[in-house]
C-alpha cells in the first residue's frame, strides 16, 4: 500500500509539470514512460543490487552496476528522443538533469531498504531480549521451586509429627502450588484469578509454618 501510494504520488507529480507543456494524451504517455523508468531503477536497486552486491561486500561492483543501469535508462530517453522533449535540447544538460532525478529515487530505495533492515534487526533484538527474560524467569523458577519444596516438606513433616489438623490443608495447598508451576511453566500469560489463588495458597502455607 505504501509503495503504491508513493508511485501514484510520484506519477501525479510528474504529470503535473508535463501537462502544462504537452497535450493531455502526450502528457499521460510521457508520465507513464518516466514513471516506468524510475520504477525499474528503484526496484532493481532495492531487490537485486543492494542484497546481492552491497550486502555481500561488493561496493565497487554495486556502484558500477548503478552507473550501468542509469546509462541504460538514459539510453532509452536518447533512443526515443524523449531526452530533448522531457529533459533538455543539449545532451550534457539532459544527462545531468536525468542523473539528479534518477539518483534521488535510487537514494529513496536505499533508505527504504535501510529502514526495513533496521526494523527487522530491531524486531530480532526484541525477540532475543524476550527469550532471554523468559529463560531468566525459567531459571529463577527452577531455583525457587526446590527451595520452596524443601522448606514446605519439612513443615508438613513437623505438622504430621505433631498430628496437627492443618497437615492435610498444607499438603493440599503445596500440591496446588506445584501443579500451578508445572501447568503454567511454559505459558506466557495466566489469568489474574489464577495468580491470586496461588498467592492465597502461598500465604496460607506461610501462615502455618512453625
Short mmCIF file of N, CA, C and O in Angstrom, two decimals, residues 13-117:
data_model
loop_
_atom_site.label_atom_id
_atom_site.label_comp_id
_atom_site.label_asym_id
_atom_site.label_seq_id
_atom_site.Cartn_x
_atom_site.Cartn_y
_atom_site.Cartn_z
N UNK A 13 2.92 13.87 -9.66
CA UNK A 13 3.87 14.99 -9.62
C UNK A 13 4.49 15.21 -11.00
O UNK A 13 4.62 16.34 -11.47
N UNK A 14 4.90 14.11 -11.64
CA UNK A 14 5.48 14.21 -12.98
C UNK A 14 4.44 14.74 -13.98
O UNK A 14 4.72 15.62 -14.80
N UNK A 15 3.24 14.20 -13.88
CA UNK A 15 2.17 14.61 -14.79
C UNK A 15 1.84 16.09 -14.62
O UNK A 15 1.54 16.79 -15.61
N UNK A 16 1.94 16.59 -13.40
CA UNK A 16 1.57 17.98 -13.10
C UNK A 16 2.43 18.97 -13.88
O UNK A 16 1.92 19.99 -14.35
N UNK A 17 3.74 18.68 -14.01
CA UNK A 17 4.55 19.65 -14.76
C UNK A 17 4.59 19.35 -16.26
O UNK A 17 4.93 20.22 -17.07
N UNK A 18 4.23 18.11 -16.66
CA UNK A 18 4.20 17.80 -18.09
C UNK A 18 2.92 18.29 -18.76
O UNK A 18 2.93 18.66 -19.94
N UNK A 19 1.82 18.30 -18.02
CA UNK A 19 0.54 18.66 -18.63
C UNK A 19 0.50 20.14 -19.03
O UNK A 19 -0.31 20.54 -19.88
N UNK A 20 1.37 20.95 -18.43
CA UNK A 20 1.44 22.36 -18.82
C UNK A 20 2.21 22.56 -20.12
O UNK A 20 2.11 23.63 -20.74
N UNK A 21 2.98 21.56 -20.53
CA UNK A 21 3.83 21.71 -21.72
C UNK A 21 3.36 20.88 -22.91
O UNK A 21 3.73 21.17 -24.05
N UNK A 22 2.54 19.83 -22.63
CA UNK A 22 2.12 18.94 -23.71
C UNK A 22 0.60 18.72 -23.64
O UNK A 22 0.00 18.94 -22.60
N UNK A 23 0.01 18.30 -24.75
CA UNK A 23 -1.42 17.93 -24.73
C UNK A 23 -1.65 16.79 -23.73
O UNK A 23 -0.74 16.04 -23.40
N UNK A 24 -2.87 16.67 -23.28
CA UNK A 24 -3.21 15.70 -22.23
C UNK A 24 -2.74 14.29 -22.56
O UNK A 24 -2.10 13.63 -21.73
N UNK A 25 -3.04 13.81 -23.77
CA UNK A 25 -2.69 12.43 -24.13
C UNK A 25 -1.19 12.23 -24.13
O UNK A 25 -0.68 11.21 -23.64
N UNK A 26 -0.45 13.19 -24.67
CA UNK A 26 1.01 13.08 -24.68
C UNK A 26 1.57 13.16 -23.27
O UNK A 26 2.51 12.43 -22.92
N UNK A 27 0.99 14.04 -22.46
CA UNK A 27 1.47 14.18 -21.08
C UNK A 27 1.30 12.87 -20.31
O UNK A 27 2.18 12.47 -19.53
N UNK A 28 0.17 12.19 -20.54
CA UNK A 28 -0.05 10.90 -19.87
C UNK A 28 0.97 9.87 -20.34
O UNK A 28 1.54 9.12 -19.53
N UNK A 29 1.23 9.83 -21.64
CA UNK A 29 2.21 8.88 -22.18
C UNK A 29 3.61 9.13 -21.64
O UNK A 29 4.30 8.18 -21.23
N UNK A 30 4.02 10.39 -21.62
CA UNK A 30 5.34 10.73 -21.10
C UNK A 30 5.44 10.43 -19.60
O UNK A 30 6.48 10.00 -19.10
N UNK A 31 4.35 10.66 -18.89
CA UNK A 31 4.34 10.37 -17.45
C UNK A 31 4.52 8.88 -17.20
O UNK A 31 5.31 8.49 -16.32
N UNK A 32 3.82 8.08 -17.97
CA UNK A 32 3.96 6.62 -17.82
C UNK A 32 5.37 6.17 -18.16
O UNK A 32 5.94 5.29 -17.49
N UNK A 33 5.96 6.76 -19.18
CA UNK A 33 7.33 6.42 -19.59
C UNK A 33 8.31 6.75 -18.46
O UNK A 33 9.12 5.90 -18.04
N UNK A 34 8.25 7.98 -17.96
CA UNK A 34 9.19 8.39 -16.91
C UNK A 34 8.98 7.59 -15.63
O UNK A 34 9.94 7.18 -14.96
N UNK A 35 7.73 7.35 -15.27
CA UNK A 35 7.44 6.58 -14.06
C UNK A 35 7.96 5.16 -14.19
O UNK A 35 8.52 4.59 -13.24
N UNK A 36 7.80 4.57 -15.39
CA UNK A 36 8.31 3.22 -15.62
C UNK A 36 9.82 3.16 -15.45
O UNK A 36 10.36 2.24 -14.82
N UNK A 37 10.53 4.13 -16.02
CA UNK A 37 12.00 4.18 -15.89
C UNK A 37 12.42 4.25 -14.42
O UNK A 37 13.32 3.54 -13.97
N UNK A 38 11.73 5.08 -13.66
CA UNK A 38 12.06 5.24 -12.24
C UNK A 38 11.72 3.98 -11.44
O UNK A 38 12.48 3.59 -10.54
N UNK A 39 10.60 3.35 -11.75
CA UNK A 39 10.20 2.14 -11.03
C UNK A 39 11.22 1.01 -11.26
O UNK A 39 11.61 0.31 -10.32
N UNK A 40 11.65 0.86 -12.50
CA UNK A 40 12.64 -0.19 -12.81
C UNK A 40 13.92 0.03 -12.02
O UNK A 40 14.44 -0.89 -11.37
N UNK A 41 14.45 1.25 -12.06
CA UNK A 41 15.67 1.54 -11.32
C UNK A 41 15.50 1.37 -9.82
O UNK A 41 16.36 0.82 -9.13
N UNK A 42 14.36 1.82 -9.32
CA UNK A 42 14.06 1.75 -7.89
C UNK A 42 14.09 0.31 -7.39
O UNK A 42 14.77 -0.02 -6.41
N UNK A 43 13.37 -0.59 -8.08
CA UNK A 43 13.23 -1.96 -7.58
C UNK A 43 14.40 -2.86 -7.96
O UNK A 43 14.67 -3.85 -7.26
N UNK A 44 15.09 -2.55 -9.05
CA UNK A 44 16.32 -3.29 -9.34
C UNK A 44 17.35 -3.01 -8.25
O UNK A 44 18.05 -3.92 -7.78
N UNK A 45 17.43 -1.76 -7.85
CA UNK A 45 18.36 -1.41 -6.77
C UNK A 45 17.93 -2.03 -5.45
O UNK A 45 18.75 -2.62 -4.73
N UNK A 46 16.64 -1.95 -5.15
CA UNK A 46 16.12 -2.44 -3.86
C UNK A 46 16.18 -3.96 -3.76
O UNK A 46 16.54 -4.50 -2.70
N UNK A 47 15.85 -4.66 -4.84
CA UNK A 47 15.69 -6.11 -4.77
C UNK A 47 16.88 -6.91 -5.28
O UNK A 47 17.01 -8.09 -4.96
N UNK A 48 17.74 -6.27 -6.08
CA UNK A 48 18.86 -7.01 -6.69
C UNK A 48 20.21 -6.46 -6.26
O UNK A 48 21.02 -7.17 -5.64
N UNK A 49 20.47 -5.20 -6.58
CA UNK A 49 21.80 -4.65 -6.34
C UNK A 49 22.17 -4.60 -4.86
O UNK A 49 23.28 -4.99 -4.48
N UNK A 50 21.25 -4.11 -4.03
CA UNK A 50 21.58 -3.97 -2.60
C UNK A 50 21.79 -5.33 -1.93
O UNK A 50 22.83 -5.55 -1.29
N UNK A 51 20.83 -6.28 -2.04
CA UNK A 51 21.05 -7.55 -1.35
C UNK A 51 22.16 -8.41 -1.93
O UNK A 51 22.83 -9.14 -1.20
N UNK A 52 22.37 -8.35 -3.25
CA UNK A 52 23.32 -9.26 -3.88
C UNK A 52 24.71 -8.65 -4.07
O UNK A 52 25.69 -9.40 -4.30
N UNK A 53 24.81 -7.33 -4.00
CA UNK A 53 26.12 -6.70 -4.18
C UNK A 53 26.54 -5.94 -2.93
O UNK A 53 27.59 -6.23 -2.34
N UNK A 54 25.73 -4.97 -2.52
CA UNK A 54 26.09 -4.15 -1.36
C UNK A 54 26.20 -5.00 -0.09
O UNK A 54 27.16 -4.88 0.66
N UNK A 55 25.21 -5.86 0.14
CA UNK A 55 25.20 -6.67 1.36
C UNK A 55 26.27 -7.76 1.35
O UNK A 55 26.61 -8.30 2.39
N UNK A 56 26.79 -8.09 0.21
CA UNK A 56 27.83 -9.11 0.12
C UNK A 56 29.23 -8.51 0.04
O UNK A 56 30.18 -9.16 -0.36
N UNK A 57 29.33 -7.24 0.41
CA UNK A 57 30.64 -6.59 0.50
C UNK A 57 31.28 -6.30 -0.84
O UNK A 57 32.49 -6.43 -0.99
N UNK A 58 30.46 -5.90 -1.83
CA UNK A 58 30.99 -5.57 -3.15
C UNK A 58 30.57 -4.15 -3.53
O UNK A 58 29.82 -3.94 -4.49
N UNK A 59 31.03 -3.15 -2.79
CA UNK A 59 30.59 -1.77 -3.05
C UNK A 59 31.00 -1.26 -4.42
O UNK A 59 30.23 -0.53 -5.07
N UNK A 60 32.20 -1.62 -4.89
CA UNK A 60 32.65 -1.14 -6.20
C UNK A 60 31.75 -1.68 -7.30
O UNK A 60 31.31 -0.93 -8.19
N UNK A 61 31.45 -2.97 -7.24
CA UNK A 61 30.58 -3.58 -8.24
C UNK A 61 29.16 -3.02 -8.13
O UNK A 61 28.46 -2.85 -9.14
N UNK A 62 28.76 -2.69 -6.89
CA UNK A 62 27.44 -2.11 -6.67
C UNK A 62 27.30 -0.78 -7.39
O UNK A 62 26.33 -0.54 -8.13
N UNK A 63 28.28 0.11 -7.20
CA UNK A 63 28.20 1.44 -7.83
C UNK A 63 28.37 1.35 -9.36
O UNK A 63 27.74 2.11 -10.09
N UNK A 64 29.21 0.42 -9.81
CA UNK A 64 29.34 0.23 -11.26
C UNK A 64 28.02 -0.24 -11.86
O UNK A 64 27.64 0.18 -12.96
N UNK A 65 27.31 -1.10 -11.14
CA UNK A 65 26.02 -1.60 -11.61
C UNK A 65 24.99 -0.47 -11.66
O UNK A 65 24.18 -0.40 -12.59
N UNK A 66 25.03 0.41 -10.65
CA UNK A 66 24.12 1.55 -10.65
C UNK A 66 24.40 2.47 -11.85
O UNK A 66 23.47 2.96 -12.50
N UNK A 67 25.68 2.69 -12.13
CA UNK A 67 26.05 3.55 -13.27
C UNK A 67 25.58 2.92 -14.57
O UNK A 67 25.04 3.61 -15.46
N UNK A 68 25.77 1.59 -14.68
CA UNK A 68 25.33 0.90 -15.90
C UNK A 68 23.82 0.97 -16.07
O UNK A 68 23.30 1.17 -17.17
N UNK A 69 23.11 0.79 -14.95
CA UNK A 69 21.65 0.86 -15.01
C UNK A 69 21.18 2.26 -15.39
O UNK A 69 20.26 2.43 -16.21
N UNK A 70 21.81 3.28 -14.82
CA UNK A 70 21.46 4.66 -15.15
C UNK A 70 21.76 4.96 -16.61
O UNK A 70 20.96 5.63 -17.30
N UNK A 71 22.89 4.46 -17.10
CA UNK A 71 23.26 4.70 -18.50
C UNK A 71 22.26 4.03 -19.44
O UNK A 71 21.85 4.62 -20.46
N UNK A 72 21.84 2.80 -19.10
CA UNK A 72 20.87 2.10 -19.93
C UNK A 72 19.52 2.83 -19.92
O UNK A 72 18.85 2.93 -20.95
N UNK A 73 19.15 3.33 -18.75
CA UNK A 73 17.88 4.05 -18.64
C UNK A 73 17.91 5.35 -19.44
O UNK A 73 16.94 5.69 -20.15
N UNK A 74 19.03 6.07 -19.33
CA UNK A 74 19.15 7.31 -20.10
C UNK A 74 19.20 6.99 -21.60
O UNK A 74 18.73 7.79 -22.42
N UNK A 75 19.74 5.81 -21.93
CA UNK A 75 19.78 5.41 -23.33
C UNK A 75 18.39 5.31 -23.93
O UNK A 75 18.19 5.62 -25.11
N UNK A 76 17.41 4.89 -23.12
CA UNK A 76 16.03 4.83 -23.60
C UNK A 76 15.50 6.22 -23.93
O UNK A 76 14.77 6.41 -24.92
N UNK A 77 15.87 7.20 -23.09
CA UNK A 77 15.48 8.59 -23.39
C UNK A 77 16.10 9.02 -24.72
O UNK A 77 15.44 9.65 -25.56
N UNK A 78 17.38 8.68 -24.88
CA UNK A 78 18.13 9.14 -26.07
C UNK A 78 17.60 8.47 -27.33
O UNK A 78 17.41 9.13 -28.36
N UNK A 79 17.35 7.16 -27.27
CA UNK A 79 16.88 6.43 -28.45
C UNK A 79 15.49 6.91 -28.89
O UNK A 79 15.22 7.06 -30.08
N UNK A 80 14.63 7.14 -27.92
CA UNK A 80 13.25 7.58 -28.24
C UNK A 80 13.17 9.06 -28.55
O UNK A 80 12.14 9.53 -29.06
N UNK A 81 14.24 9.79 -28.25
CA UNK A 81 14.22 11.23 -28.47
C UNK A 81 13.52 11.99 -27.35
O UNK A 81 13.33 13.22 -27.43
N UNK A 82 13.17 11.27 -26.28
CA UNK A 82 12.47 11.92 -25.17
C UNK A 82 13.40 12.81 -24.34
O UNK A 82 12.94 13.64 -23.56
N UNK A 83 14.71 12.62 -24.54
CA UNK A 83 15.65 13.46 -23.78
C UNK A 83 15.48 14.92 -24.16
O UNK A 83 15.52 15.81 -23.31
N UNK A 84 15.27 15.18 -25.44
CA UNK A 84 15.09 16.57 -25.89
C UNK A 84 13.71 17.10 -25.49
O UNK A 84 13.56 18.27 -25.18
N UNK A 85 12.72 16.22 -25.50
CA UNK A 85 11.36 16.64 -25.16
C UNK A 85 11.18 16.85 -23.65
O UNK A 85 10.54 17.81 -23.22
N UNK A 86 11.75 15.95 -22.84
CA UNK A 86 11.47 15.96 -21.41
C UNK A 86 12.59 16.52 -20.55
O UNK A 86 12.34 16.93 -19.40
N UNK A 87 13.81 16.57 -21.09
CA UNK A 87 14.94 16.99 -20.26
C UNK A 87 15.57 18.29 -20.77
O UNK A 87 15.44 19.33 -20.16
N UNK A 88 16.26 18.19 -21.91
CA UNK A 88 16.91 19.39 -22.45
C UNK A 88 17.32 19.14 -23.90
O UNK A 88 17.54 17.98 -24.30
N UNK A 89 17.43 20.20 -24.66
CA UNK A 89 17.88 20.06 -26.05
C UNK A 89 19.36 19.68 -26.11
O UNK A 89 19.81 19.10 -27.09
N UNK A 90 20.12 20.05 -25.08
CA UNK A 90 21.54 19.72 -25.02
C UNK A 90 21.74 18.41 -24.28
O UNK A 90 21.24 18.22 -23.17
N UNK A 91 22.45 17.47 -24.92
CA UNK A 91 22.63 16.13 -24.33
C UNK A 91 23.32 16.19 -22.97
O UNK A 91 22.86 15.53 -22.02
N UNK A 92 24.41 16.96 -22.79
CA UNK A 92 25.04 17.02 -21.46
C UNK A 92 24.09 17.54 -20.39
O UNK A 92 24.03 17.00 -19.27
N UNK A 93 23.34 18.58 -20.73
CA UNK A 93 22.38 19.13 -19.76
C UNK A 93 21.27 18.13 -19.47
O UNK A 93 20.84 17.98 -18.33
N UNK A 94 20.83 17.41 -20.50
CA UNK A 94 19.80 16.40 -20.31
C UNK A 94 20.31 15.26 -19.42
O UNK A 94 19.58 14.76 -18.56
N UNK A 95 21.59 14.87 -19.63
CA UNK A 95 22.18 13.80 -18.84
C UNK A 95 22.27 14.19 -17.37
O UNK A 95 21.96 13.39 -16.48
N UNK A 96 22.69 15.42 -17.11
CA UNK A 96 22.81 15.89 -15.73
C UNK A 96 21.43 15.92 -15.06
O UNK A 96 21.27 15.47 -13.92
N UNK A 97 20.45 16.44 -15.78
CA UNK A 97 19.10 16.51 -15.23
C UNK A 97 18.56 15.11 -14.92
O UNK A 97 17.95 14.87 -13.86
N UNK A 98 18.82 14.17 -15.84
CA UNK A 98 18.36 12.80 -15.62
C UNK A 98 19.06 12.17 -14.42
O UNK A 98 18.41 11.53 -13.58
N UNK A 99 20.36 12.32 -14.33
CA UNK A 99 21.13 11.70 -13.24
C UNK A 99 20.66 12.21 -11.88
O UNK A 99 20.51 11.43 -10.93
N UNK A 100 20.42 13.52 -11.77
CA UNK A 100 19.97 14.08 -10.50
C UNK A 100 18.62 13.50 -10.09
O UNK A 100 18.41 13.11 -8.93
N UNK A 101 17.72 13.44 -11.04
CA UNK A 101 16.38 12.90 -10.76
C UNK A 101 16.44 11.41 -10.45
O UNK A 101 15.83 10.91 -9.50
N UNK A 102 17.22 10.68 -11.25
CA UNK A 102 17.34 9.23 -11.09
C UNK A 102 18.02 8.88 -9.77
O UNK A 102 17.59 7.96 -9.05
N UNK A 103 19.08 9.62 -9.43
CA UNK A 103 19.82 9.36 -8.19
C UNK A 103 18.93 9.59 -6.96
O UNK A 103 19.07 8.89 -5.96
N UNK A 104 18.03 10.55 -7.06
CA UNK A 104 17.12 10.82 -5.94
C UNK A 104 16.25 9.60 -5.63
O UNK A 104 16.10 9.22 -4.48
N UNK A 105 15.73 8.98 -6.67
CA UNK A 105 14.87 7.80 -6.46
C UNK A 105 15.70 6.59 -6.03
O UNK A 105 15.22 5.75 -5.26
N UNK A 106 16.92 6.47 -6.52
CA UNK A 106 17.80 5.40 -6.05
C UNK A 106 18.12 5.58 -4.58
O UNK A 106 18.17 4.60 -3.81
N UNK A 107 18.31 6.82 -4.18
CA UNK A 107 18.58 7.10 -2.76
C UNK A 107 17.39 6.72 -1.90
O UNK A 107 17.54 6.15 -0.82
N UNK A 108 16.18 7.03 -2.38
CA UNK A 108 14.98 6.67 -1.63
C UNK A 108 14.89 5.14 -1.48
O UNK A 108 14.56 4.62 -0.40
N UNK A 109 15.18 4.42 -2.55
CA UNK A 109 15.12 2.95 -2.47
C UNK A 109 16.14 2.42 -1.48
O UNK A 109 15.87 1.46 -0.74
N UNK A 110 17.31 3.04 -1.42
CA UNK A 110 18.34 2.63 -0.45
C UNK A 110 17.88 2.90 0.97
O UNK A 110 18.07 2.08 1.88
N UNK A 111 17.25 4.05 1.20
CA UNK A 111 16.78 4.39 2.53
C UNK A 111 15.64 3.46 2.97
O UNK A 111 15.56 3.08 4.14
N UNK A 112 14.77 3.10 2.03
CA UNK A 112 13.71 2.15 2.36
C UNK A 112 14.31 0.82 2.78
O UNK A 112 13.90 0.21 3.77
N UNK A 113 15.30 0.35 2.02
CA UNK A 113 15.98 -0.90 2.40
C UNK A 113 16.62 -0.77 3.77
O UNK A 113 16.51 -1.68 4.60
N UNK A 114 17.27 0.35 4.02
CA UNK A 114 17.97 0.54 5.29
C UNK A 114 17.00 0.49 6.47
O UNK A 114 17.25 -0.19 7.47
N UNK A 115 15.89 1.20 6.35
CA UNK A 115 14.94 1.24 7.47
C UNK A 115 14.21 -0.09 7.63
O UNK A 115 13.87 -0.48 8.75
N UNK A 116 13.96 -0.80 6.52
CA UNK A 116 13.37 -2.13 6.63
C UNK A 116 14.33 -3.07 7.34
O UNK A 116 13.92 -3.86 8.20
N UNK A 117 15.60 -2.99 6.99
CA UNK A 117 16.61 -3.82 7.64
C UNK A 117 16.74 -3.46 9.11
O UNK A 117 16.83 -4.33 9.98
#
